[in-house]
CSV table of C-alpha atoms (C1' of nucleotides) in Angstrom, one decimal:
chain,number,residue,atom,x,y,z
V,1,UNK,CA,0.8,-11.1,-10.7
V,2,UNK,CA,3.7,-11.9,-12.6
V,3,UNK,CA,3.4,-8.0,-14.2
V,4,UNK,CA,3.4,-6.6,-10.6
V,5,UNK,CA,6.8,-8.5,-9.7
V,6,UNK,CA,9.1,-7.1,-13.2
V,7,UNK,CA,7.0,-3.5,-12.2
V,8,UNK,CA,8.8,-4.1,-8.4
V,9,UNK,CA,11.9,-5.5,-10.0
V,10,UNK,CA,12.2,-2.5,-12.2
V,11,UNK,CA,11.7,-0.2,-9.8
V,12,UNK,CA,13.9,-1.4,-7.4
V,13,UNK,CA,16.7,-2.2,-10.9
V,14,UNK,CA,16.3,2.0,-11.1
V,15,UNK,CA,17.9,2.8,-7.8
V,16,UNK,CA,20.1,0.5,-7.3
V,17,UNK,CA,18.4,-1.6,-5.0
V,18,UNK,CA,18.1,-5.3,-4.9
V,19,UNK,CA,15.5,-7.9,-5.3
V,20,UNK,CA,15.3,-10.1,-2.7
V,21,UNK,CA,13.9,-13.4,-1.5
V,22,UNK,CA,12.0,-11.2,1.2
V,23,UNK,CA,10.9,-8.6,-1.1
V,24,UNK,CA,9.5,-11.1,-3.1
V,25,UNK,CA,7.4,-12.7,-0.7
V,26,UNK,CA,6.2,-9.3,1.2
V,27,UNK,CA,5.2,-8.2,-2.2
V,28,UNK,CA,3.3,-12.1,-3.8
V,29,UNK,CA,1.6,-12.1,-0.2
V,30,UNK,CA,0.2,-8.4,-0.8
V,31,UNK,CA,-1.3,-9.5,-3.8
V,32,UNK,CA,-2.7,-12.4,-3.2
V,33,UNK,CA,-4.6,-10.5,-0.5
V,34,UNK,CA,-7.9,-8.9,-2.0
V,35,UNK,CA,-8.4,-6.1,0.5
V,36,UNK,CA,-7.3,-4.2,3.0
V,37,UNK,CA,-4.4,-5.2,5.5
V,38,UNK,CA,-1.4,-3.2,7.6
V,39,UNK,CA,2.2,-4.5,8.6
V,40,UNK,CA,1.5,-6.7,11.6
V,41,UNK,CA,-1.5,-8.6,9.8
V,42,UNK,CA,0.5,-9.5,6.8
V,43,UNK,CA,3.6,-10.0,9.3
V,44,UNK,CA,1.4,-13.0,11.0
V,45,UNK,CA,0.1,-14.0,7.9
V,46,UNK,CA,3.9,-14.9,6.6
V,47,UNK,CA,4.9,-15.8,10.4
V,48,UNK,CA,1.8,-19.0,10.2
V,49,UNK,CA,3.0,-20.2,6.7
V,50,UNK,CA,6.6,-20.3,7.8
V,51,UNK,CA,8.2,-17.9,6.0
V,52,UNK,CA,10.6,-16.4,8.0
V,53,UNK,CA,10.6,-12.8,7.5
V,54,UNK,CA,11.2,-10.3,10.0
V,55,UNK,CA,8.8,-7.8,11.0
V,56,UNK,CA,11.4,-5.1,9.9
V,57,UNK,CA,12.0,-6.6,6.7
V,58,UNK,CA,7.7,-6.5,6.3
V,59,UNK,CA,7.9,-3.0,7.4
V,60,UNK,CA,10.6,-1.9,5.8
V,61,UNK,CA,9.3,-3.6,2.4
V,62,UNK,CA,5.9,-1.5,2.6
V,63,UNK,CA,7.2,2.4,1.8
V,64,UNK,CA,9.0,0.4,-1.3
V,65,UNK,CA,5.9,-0.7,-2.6
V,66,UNK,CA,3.8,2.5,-1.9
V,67,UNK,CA,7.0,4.2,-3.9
V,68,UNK,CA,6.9,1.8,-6.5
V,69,UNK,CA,3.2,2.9,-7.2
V,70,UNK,CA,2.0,-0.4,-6.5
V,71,UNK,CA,-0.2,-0.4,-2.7
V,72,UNK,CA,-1.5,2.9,-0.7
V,73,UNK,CA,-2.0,3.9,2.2
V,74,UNK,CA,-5.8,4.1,3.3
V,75,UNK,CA,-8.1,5.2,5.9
V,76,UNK,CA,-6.4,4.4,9.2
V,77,UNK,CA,-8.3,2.1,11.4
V,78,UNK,CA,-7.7,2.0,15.1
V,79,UNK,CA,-4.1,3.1,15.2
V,80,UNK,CA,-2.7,1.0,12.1
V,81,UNK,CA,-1.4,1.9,9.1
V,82,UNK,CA,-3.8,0.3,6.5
V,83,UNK,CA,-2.9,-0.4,2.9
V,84,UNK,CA,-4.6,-2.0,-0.2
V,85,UNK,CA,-2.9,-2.3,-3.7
V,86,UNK,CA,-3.9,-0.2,-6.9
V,87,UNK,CA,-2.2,-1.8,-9.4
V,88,UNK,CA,-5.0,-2.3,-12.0
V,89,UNK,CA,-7.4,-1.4,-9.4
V,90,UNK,CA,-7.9,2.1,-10.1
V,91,UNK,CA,-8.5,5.0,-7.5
V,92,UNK,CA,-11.4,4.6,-5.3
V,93,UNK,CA,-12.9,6.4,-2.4
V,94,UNK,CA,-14.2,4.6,0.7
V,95,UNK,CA,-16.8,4.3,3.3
V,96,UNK,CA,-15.9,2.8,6.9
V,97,UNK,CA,-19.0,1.1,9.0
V,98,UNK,CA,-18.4,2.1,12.9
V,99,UNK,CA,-20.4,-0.5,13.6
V,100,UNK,CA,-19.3,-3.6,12.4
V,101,UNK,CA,-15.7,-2.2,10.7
V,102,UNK,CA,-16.6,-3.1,7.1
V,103,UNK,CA,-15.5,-0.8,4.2
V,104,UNK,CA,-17.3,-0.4,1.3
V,105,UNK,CA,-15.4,1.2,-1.7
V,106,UNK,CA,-16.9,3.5,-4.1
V,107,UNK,CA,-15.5,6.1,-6.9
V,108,UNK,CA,-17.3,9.6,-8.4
V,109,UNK,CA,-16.5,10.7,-11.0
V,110,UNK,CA,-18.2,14.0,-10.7
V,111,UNK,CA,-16.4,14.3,-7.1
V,112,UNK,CA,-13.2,13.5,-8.6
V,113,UNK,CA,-13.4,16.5,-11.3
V,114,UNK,CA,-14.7,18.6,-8.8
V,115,UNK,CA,-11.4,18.1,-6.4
V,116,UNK,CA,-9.8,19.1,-9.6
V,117,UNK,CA,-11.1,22.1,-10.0
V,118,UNK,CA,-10.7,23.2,-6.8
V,119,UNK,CA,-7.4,22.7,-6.6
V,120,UNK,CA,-6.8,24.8,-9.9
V,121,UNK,CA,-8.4,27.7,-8.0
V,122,UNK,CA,-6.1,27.5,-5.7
V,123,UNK,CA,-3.2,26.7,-7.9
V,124,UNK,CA,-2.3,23.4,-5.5
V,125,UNK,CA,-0.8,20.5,-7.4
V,126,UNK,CA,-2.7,17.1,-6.3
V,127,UNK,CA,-0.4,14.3,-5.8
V,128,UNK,CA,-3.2,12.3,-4.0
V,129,UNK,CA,-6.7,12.6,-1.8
V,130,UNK,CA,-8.5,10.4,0.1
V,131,UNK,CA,-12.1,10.6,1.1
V,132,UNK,CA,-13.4,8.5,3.8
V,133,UNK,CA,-17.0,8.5,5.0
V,134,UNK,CA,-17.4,7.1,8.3
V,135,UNK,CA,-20.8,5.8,9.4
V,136,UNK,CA,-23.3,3.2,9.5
V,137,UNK,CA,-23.8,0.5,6.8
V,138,UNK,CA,-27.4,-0.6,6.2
V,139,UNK,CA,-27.0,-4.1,8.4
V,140,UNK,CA,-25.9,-1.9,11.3
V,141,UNK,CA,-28.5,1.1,11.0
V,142,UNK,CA,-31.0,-2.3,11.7
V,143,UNK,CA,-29.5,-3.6,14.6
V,144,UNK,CA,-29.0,-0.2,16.2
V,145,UNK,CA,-33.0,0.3,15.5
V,146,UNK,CA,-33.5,-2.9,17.0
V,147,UNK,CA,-31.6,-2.2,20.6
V,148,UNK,CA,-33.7,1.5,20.2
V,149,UNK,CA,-30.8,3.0,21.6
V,150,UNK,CA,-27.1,3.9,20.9
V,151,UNK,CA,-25.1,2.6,24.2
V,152,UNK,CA,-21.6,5.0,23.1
V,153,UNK,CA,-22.5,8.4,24.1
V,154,UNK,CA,-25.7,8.7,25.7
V,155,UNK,CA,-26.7,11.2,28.5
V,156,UNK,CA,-27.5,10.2,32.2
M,1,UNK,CA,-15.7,31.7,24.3
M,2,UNK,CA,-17.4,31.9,27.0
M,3,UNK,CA,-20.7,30.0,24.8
M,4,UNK,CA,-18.1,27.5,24.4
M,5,UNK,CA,-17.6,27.0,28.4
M,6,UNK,CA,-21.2,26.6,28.3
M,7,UNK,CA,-21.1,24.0,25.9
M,8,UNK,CA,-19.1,22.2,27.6
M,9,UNK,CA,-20.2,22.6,31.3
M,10,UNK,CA,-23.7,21.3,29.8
M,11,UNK,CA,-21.9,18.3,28.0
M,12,UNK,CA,-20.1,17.2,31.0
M,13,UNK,CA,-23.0,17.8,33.7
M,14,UNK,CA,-25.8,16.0,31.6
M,15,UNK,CA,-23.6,12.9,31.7
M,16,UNK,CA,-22.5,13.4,35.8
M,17,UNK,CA,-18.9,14.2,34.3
M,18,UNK,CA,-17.2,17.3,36.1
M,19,UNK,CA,-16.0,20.4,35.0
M,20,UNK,CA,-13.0,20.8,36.9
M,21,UNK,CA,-9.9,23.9,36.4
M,22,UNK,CA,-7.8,21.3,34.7
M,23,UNK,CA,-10.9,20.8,32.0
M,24,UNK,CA,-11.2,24.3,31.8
M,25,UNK,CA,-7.5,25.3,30.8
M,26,UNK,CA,-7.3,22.6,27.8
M,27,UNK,CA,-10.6,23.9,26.5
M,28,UNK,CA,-9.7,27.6,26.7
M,29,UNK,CA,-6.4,26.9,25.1
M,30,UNK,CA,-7.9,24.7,22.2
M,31,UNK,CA,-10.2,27.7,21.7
M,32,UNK,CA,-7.4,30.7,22.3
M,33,UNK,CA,-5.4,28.7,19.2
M,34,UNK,CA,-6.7,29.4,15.5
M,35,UNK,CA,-5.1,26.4,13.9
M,36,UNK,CA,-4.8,22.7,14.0
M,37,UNK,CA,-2.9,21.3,16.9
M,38,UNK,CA,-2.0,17.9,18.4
M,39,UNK,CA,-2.3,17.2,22.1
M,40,UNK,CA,1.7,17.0,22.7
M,41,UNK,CA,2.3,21.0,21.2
M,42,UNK,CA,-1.2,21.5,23.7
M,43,UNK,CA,0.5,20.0,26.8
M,44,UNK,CA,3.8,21.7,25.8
M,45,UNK,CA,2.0,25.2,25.2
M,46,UNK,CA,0.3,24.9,28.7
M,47,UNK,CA,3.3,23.6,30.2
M,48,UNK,CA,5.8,26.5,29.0
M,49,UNK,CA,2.6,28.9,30.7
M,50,UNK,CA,3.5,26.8,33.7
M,51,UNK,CA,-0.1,25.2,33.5
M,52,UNK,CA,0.6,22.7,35.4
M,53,UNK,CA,-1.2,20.1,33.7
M,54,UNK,CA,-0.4,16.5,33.4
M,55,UNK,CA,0.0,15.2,29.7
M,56,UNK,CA,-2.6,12.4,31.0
M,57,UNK,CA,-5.0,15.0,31.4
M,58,UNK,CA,-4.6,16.6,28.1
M,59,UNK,CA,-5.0,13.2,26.3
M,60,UNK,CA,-7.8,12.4,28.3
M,61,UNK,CA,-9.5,15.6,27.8
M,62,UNK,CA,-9.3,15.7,24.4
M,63,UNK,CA,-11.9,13.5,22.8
M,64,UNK,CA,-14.5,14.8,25.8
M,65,UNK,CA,-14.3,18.1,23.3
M,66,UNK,CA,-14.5,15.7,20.2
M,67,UNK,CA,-17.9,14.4,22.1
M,68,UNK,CA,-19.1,17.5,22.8
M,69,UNK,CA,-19.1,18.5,18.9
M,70,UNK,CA,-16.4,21.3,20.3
M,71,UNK,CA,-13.6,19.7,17.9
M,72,UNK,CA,-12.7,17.2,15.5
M,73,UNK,CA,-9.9,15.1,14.5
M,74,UNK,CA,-8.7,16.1,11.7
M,75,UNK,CA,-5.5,15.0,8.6
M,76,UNK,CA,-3.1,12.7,10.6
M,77,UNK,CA,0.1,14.7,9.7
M,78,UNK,CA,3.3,12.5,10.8
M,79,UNK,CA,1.8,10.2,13.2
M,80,UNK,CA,-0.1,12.0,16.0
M,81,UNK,CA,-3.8,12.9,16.1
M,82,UNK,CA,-4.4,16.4,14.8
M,83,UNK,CA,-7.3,18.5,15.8
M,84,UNK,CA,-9.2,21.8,15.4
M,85,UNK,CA,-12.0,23.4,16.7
M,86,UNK,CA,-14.8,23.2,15.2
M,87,UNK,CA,-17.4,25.3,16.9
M,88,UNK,CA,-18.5,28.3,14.9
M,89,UNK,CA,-16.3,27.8,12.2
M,90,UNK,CA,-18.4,24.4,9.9
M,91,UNK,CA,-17.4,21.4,8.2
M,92,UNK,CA,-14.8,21.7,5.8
M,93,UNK,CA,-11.9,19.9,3.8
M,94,UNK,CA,-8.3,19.8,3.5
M,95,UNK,CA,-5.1,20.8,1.2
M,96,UNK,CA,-2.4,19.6,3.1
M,97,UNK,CA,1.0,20.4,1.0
M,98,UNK,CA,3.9,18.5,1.2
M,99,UNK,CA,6.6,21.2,0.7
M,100,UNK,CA,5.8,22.6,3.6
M,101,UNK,CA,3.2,21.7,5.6
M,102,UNK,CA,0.5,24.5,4.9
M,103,UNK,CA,-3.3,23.5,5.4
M,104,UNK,CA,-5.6,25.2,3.4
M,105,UNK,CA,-9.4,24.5,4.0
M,106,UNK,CA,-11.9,24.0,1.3
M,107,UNK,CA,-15.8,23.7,1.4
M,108,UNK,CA,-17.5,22.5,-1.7
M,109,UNK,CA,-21.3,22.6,-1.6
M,110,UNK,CA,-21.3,20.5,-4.3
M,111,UNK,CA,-19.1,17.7,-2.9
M,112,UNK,CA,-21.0,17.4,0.8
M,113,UNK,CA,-24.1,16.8,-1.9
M,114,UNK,CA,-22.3,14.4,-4.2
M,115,UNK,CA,-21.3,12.7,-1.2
M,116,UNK,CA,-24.7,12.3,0.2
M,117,UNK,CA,-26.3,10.8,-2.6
M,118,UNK,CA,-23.6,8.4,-3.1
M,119,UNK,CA,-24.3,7.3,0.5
M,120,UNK,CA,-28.0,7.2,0.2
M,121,UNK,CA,-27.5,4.6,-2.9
M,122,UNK,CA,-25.7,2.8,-0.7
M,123,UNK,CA,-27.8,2.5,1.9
M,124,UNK,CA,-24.8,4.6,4.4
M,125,UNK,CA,-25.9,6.4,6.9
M,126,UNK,CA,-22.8,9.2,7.2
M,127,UNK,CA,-21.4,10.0,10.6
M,128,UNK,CA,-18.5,12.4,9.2
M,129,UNK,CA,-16.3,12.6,6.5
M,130,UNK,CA,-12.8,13.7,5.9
M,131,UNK,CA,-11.5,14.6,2.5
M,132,UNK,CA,-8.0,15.8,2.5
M,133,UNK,CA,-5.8,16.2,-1.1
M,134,UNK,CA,-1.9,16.4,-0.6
M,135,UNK,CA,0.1,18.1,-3.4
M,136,UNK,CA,2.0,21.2,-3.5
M,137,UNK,CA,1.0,24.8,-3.2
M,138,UNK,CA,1.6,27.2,-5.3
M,139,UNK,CA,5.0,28.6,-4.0
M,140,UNK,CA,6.5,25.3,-3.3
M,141,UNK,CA,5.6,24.4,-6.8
M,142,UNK,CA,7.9,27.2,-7.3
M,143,UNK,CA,10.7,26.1,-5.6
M,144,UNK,CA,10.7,23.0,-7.0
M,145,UNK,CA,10.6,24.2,-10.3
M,146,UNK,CA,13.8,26.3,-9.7
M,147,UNK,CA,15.4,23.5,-8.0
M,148,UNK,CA,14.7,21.5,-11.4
M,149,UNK,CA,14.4,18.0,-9.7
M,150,UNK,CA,12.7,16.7,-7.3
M,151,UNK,CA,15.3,15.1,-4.6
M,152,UNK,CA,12.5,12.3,-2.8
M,153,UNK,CA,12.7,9.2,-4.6
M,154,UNK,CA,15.0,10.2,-7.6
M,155,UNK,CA,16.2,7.2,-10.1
M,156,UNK,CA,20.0,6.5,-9.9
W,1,DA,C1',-21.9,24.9,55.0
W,2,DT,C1',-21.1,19.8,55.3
W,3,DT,C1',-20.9,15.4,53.7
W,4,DG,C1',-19.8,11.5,50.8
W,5,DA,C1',-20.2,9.0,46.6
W,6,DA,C1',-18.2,9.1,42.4
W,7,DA,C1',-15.2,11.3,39.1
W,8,DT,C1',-10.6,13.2,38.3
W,9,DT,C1',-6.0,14.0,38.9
W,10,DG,C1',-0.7,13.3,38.2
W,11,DA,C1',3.1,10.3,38.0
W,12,DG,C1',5.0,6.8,36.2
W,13,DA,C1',4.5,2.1,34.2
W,14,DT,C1',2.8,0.0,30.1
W,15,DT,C1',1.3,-0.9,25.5
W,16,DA,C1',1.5,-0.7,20.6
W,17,DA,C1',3.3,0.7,16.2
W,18,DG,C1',7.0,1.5,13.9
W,19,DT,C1',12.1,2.6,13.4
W,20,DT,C1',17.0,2.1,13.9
W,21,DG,C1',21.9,0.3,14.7
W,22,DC,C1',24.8,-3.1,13.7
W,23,DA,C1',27.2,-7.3,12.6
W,24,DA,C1',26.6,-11.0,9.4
W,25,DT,C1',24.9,-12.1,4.9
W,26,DA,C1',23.5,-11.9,0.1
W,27,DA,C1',22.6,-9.6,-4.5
W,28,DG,C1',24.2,-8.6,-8.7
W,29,DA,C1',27.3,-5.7,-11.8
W,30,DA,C1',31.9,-6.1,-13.5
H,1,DT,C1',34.3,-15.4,-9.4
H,2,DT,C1',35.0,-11.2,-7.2
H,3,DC,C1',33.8,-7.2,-4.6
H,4,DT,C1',31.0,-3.3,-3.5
H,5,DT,C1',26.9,-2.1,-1.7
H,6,DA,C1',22.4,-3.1,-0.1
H,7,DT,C1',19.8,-6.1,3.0
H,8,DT,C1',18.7,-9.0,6.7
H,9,DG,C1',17.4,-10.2,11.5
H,10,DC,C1',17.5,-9.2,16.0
H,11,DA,C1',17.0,-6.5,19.8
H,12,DA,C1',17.1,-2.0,21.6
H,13,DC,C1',14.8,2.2,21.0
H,14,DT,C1',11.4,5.9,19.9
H,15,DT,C1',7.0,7.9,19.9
H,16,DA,C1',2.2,8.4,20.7
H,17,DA,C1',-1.2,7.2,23.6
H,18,DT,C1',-3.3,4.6,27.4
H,19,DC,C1',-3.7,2.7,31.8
H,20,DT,C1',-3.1,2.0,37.0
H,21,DC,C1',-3.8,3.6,41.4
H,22,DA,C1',-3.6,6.3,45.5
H,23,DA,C1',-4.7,10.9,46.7
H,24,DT,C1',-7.7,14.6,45.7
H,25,DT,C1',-11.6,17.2,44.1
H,26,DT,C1',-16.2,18.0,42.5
H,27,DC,C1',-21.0,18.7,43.2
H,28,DA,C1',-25.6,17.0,44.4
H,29,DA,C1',-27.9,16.0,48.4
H,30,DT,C1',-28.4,17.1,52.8
DNA sequence: ATTGAAATTGAGATTAAGTTGCAATAAGAA
DNA sequence: TTCTTATTGCAACTTAATCTCAATTTCAAT
């Protein structure tokens, strides 16, 4: 924790910009956090243990991080921005249950090289991918069997 | 095209929805464009045409197509939904560069396959799937390189 | 062809996520 | 300690998308 607040302090030391109270607690509430979360969550989170940070300050703070190579962006669920943090966390990939929302992380190292190489054929520099597989998780293919039928889309 | 009508006439009338003129012009327009669009350029295309089509119609039109396998979401670039059609054209992935906005699609053979085993391990039952790499492409790389540095998020 | 239930339309109001302007404040280098 | 410059909070604003509702249209059944 401690090595994620001189990476942020450093960052921010580089351009001039200034480590604050608010920056501080935006970024030891993000990592305290061991999944995914957006603005407004973490925003409410802050709000209920009275820290008083504006929501601009908690959106504002966010792009900062992502720049200082500390959170990303993920899959976005219904309309929010969604982040996690990588710092020692490595790159992952994810799969999103429609069912019951859960996310289930996974890495491939075989997909991974071939993204690579793929790129090289088309000489395009990677700065960063994301592979999201939406579906059904194993919990939810059972209850679906279990109500026989799929209410979302069927045909009259 | 016209299979594409057909498509859609069968979608709608198997669930007692209605095909109606204002139906008709988004889909022929989605069809009549060969790139990826959002519904705002759609309504503003059909608007300049004098189509006189309410943006609520567009928006509500849209995923109808998505349900009816017609199109598909695809890279959120800037905030709004993006689409494309999807009909006689097959699944396929995303370079999305940075520089300049150019999309360049991908299939790997060997990717959809990696991805399926990873999901049978994992008990997943894939939906869809979305892979999309930013970077740069080749020319912008070029630019960049003649412009030495790289002005986004510079050190002081 | 007519009818009528049910779906659809457009216009504008509304929501939700995120951004911005600005005056007051605070960080931190000198 | 001083002083320049960045940051804060608030509220107003923007943007994308959705919703409400009265008027209209579709289309299956006469």
């Amino acid at each position: 924790m401690e090595k994620v607040v001189l990476i942020f302090k450093d960052y921010l030391r580089k351009r001039g910009l200034k480590f604050t109270p608010e920056r501080e607690v935006v970024l030891r509430e993000v990592f305290s956090l061991h999944k995914h979360f957006d603005a407004e969550q973490l925003y409410q989170n802050l709000y209920k243990r009275k820290k008083k940070i504006s929501r601009a300050s908690v959106y504002r703070t966010l792009p900062l991080l992502v720049r200082a190579g500390l959170i990303t962006e993920t899959l976005r669920c219904q309309g929010r921005t969604s982040y996690e943090h990588i710092f020692g966390h490595g790159h992952h990939d994810h799969m999103l249950c429609i069912g019951c929302g859960k996310v289930i992380e996974f890495r491939s190292e075989k997909i991974e090289k071939l993204q690579k190489e793929i790129c090289r054929k088309y000489g395009f520099k990677p700065v960063e991918h994301r592979l999201g597989i939406k579906g059904y998780c194993r919990e939810c293919q059972k209850k679906i069997k279990m109500k026989k039928k799929l209410p979302l889309d069927r045909e009259k």
